[in-house]
């Protein structure tokens, strides 16, 4: 176990600068944890710790290497000993990671660690995201775990409050030992509770995004999650009201930061929007309390996008009325335009405040702006081809706008993220550049294979082009 912890710490240190080297350390750590799992012992705590660490590391690697946008683990160098494809590899698919967490939960089923329950709920959420259809079994398992985690967190916090507010406090000679007394830094606090609620809403969002246009499916999923959401809101409303920075007057209670409250409101509103089958209702959900942050506007546009995709409009525009489709795209564009303005202002402000170019996260911010440019290009490309009066009049302008947005994304992706830019951020910018460049090649009908191999890379552009062919608004550009 100690060897595994040392190797994992080394992996964490290299993660920001060398993904391949970090992965090799993670592989060594995983082998150590697996060895601890296989070692016979009567110590249940030690066995549980081994199972927990092995499952946790699998999920960590999945998030960093398989889930992270722009990263292709198979393109890393000198990782052949990791990508063996067997049970000894630290790179596993989500179903294997689910099984690992379920085995860990069975070591002490009567009293599993809180962190293990929380991680398992997150793993189920990821499995739901990857599923092709609504997976009720995974949903109910995840709901049960989130409910138990939240119950335990609330109980622990309430016990902590009761202890701290007890009128007859012990004198200095009667102070409990360190392992007995409460600590504000170790005990569950309001930010921990809200973080769990945000993750639980992430589960609801994942299952709503998996809904198709099949009759009655949306209503059925809503019936499954409604009691869960109501229970979340009971805790969330009280916690955000009592323990925000303005209302929290207890020095031993960690207040909720505004950014976290915003994150909660964004995911909650996204779930409300996705609980509808109408883009108008989705827009209304985000217009009720318009937050002046990029994430609010990007998720609003994404919600409209999800509803259009739910009805397969991107494969066949006739599945939506022309006027309705135009309005949906126009609303998406308005949200994306606002997000672009806010992100650009944030980037400029960050650069102005930090003239040494050492700010952490600049690369991620640049990649986000690129993503918005690409989304706006897709929107205007669709609008330019609709059989709508406004579209017909402005077709050429909209088409040129689409190409301009793609060129802006390409140029923005070349912007430096500073001397502290992580390798992941560089990969994300590179991915945005590739997405924009491949789209532009299609719009400008640049299909010379030799040139595509040179500019986009052999074996890279083919899959993108195949995906574009499935979208009606790209089809006319292909030979």
Short mmCIF file of C-alpha atoms in Angstrom, two decimals, residues 114 117-118 121 139-155 196-197 199-200 203 224-232 235:
data_model
loop_
_atom_site.label_atom_id
_atom_site.label_comp_id
_atom_site.label_asym_id
_atom_site.label_seq_id
_atom_site.Cartn_x
_atom_site.Cartn_y
_atom_site.Cartn_z
CA UNK A 114 -18.31 7.86 2.86
CA UNK A 117 -19.96 5.68 -1.57
CA UNK A 118 -19.52 9.13 -3.11
CA UNK A 121 -22.11 7.36 -7.22
CA UNK A 139 -29.77 5.37 -12.04
CA UNK A 140 -31.43 3.79 -9.01
CA UNK A 141 -28.08 2.56 -7.65
CA UNK A 142 -26.57 6.03 -7.99
CA UNK A 143 -29.59 7.71 -6.41
CA UNK A 144 -29.40 5.36 -3.44
CA UNK A 145 -25.72 6.14 -2.91
CA UNK A 146 -26.14 9.90 -3.22
CA UNK A 147 -29.04 9.79 -0.76
CA UNK A 148 -26.94 7.88 1.76
CA UNK A 149 -23.93 10.18 1.33
CA UNK A 150 -26.10 13.27 1.80
CA UNK A 151 -27.84 11.75 4.83
CA UNK A 152 -24.51 11.02 6.49
CA UNK A 153 -23.07 14.43 5.66
CA UNK A 154 -26.08 16.32 7.02
CA UNK A 155 -26.10 14.23 10.19
CA UNK A 196 -22.62 16.48 -3.13
CA UNK A 197 -25.87 18.11 -4.27
CA UNK A 199 -22.84 16.02 -8.20
CA UNK A 200 -26.27 14.52 -7.56
CA UNK A 203 -26.57 12.46 -12.21
CA UNK A 224 -37.99 8.34 -11.38
CA UNK A 225 -35.95 11.41 -10.40
CA UNK A 226 -38.60 13.78 -9.03
CA UNK A 227 -38.64 12.44 -5.42
CA UNK A 228 -34.83 12.50 -5.44
CA UNK A 229 -34.70 16.08 -6.71
CA UNK A 230 -37.25 17.19 -4.13
CA UNK A 231 -35.11 15.71 -1.35
CA UNK A 232 -32.02 17.46 -2.77
CA UNK A 235 -31.31 20.34 1.87
#
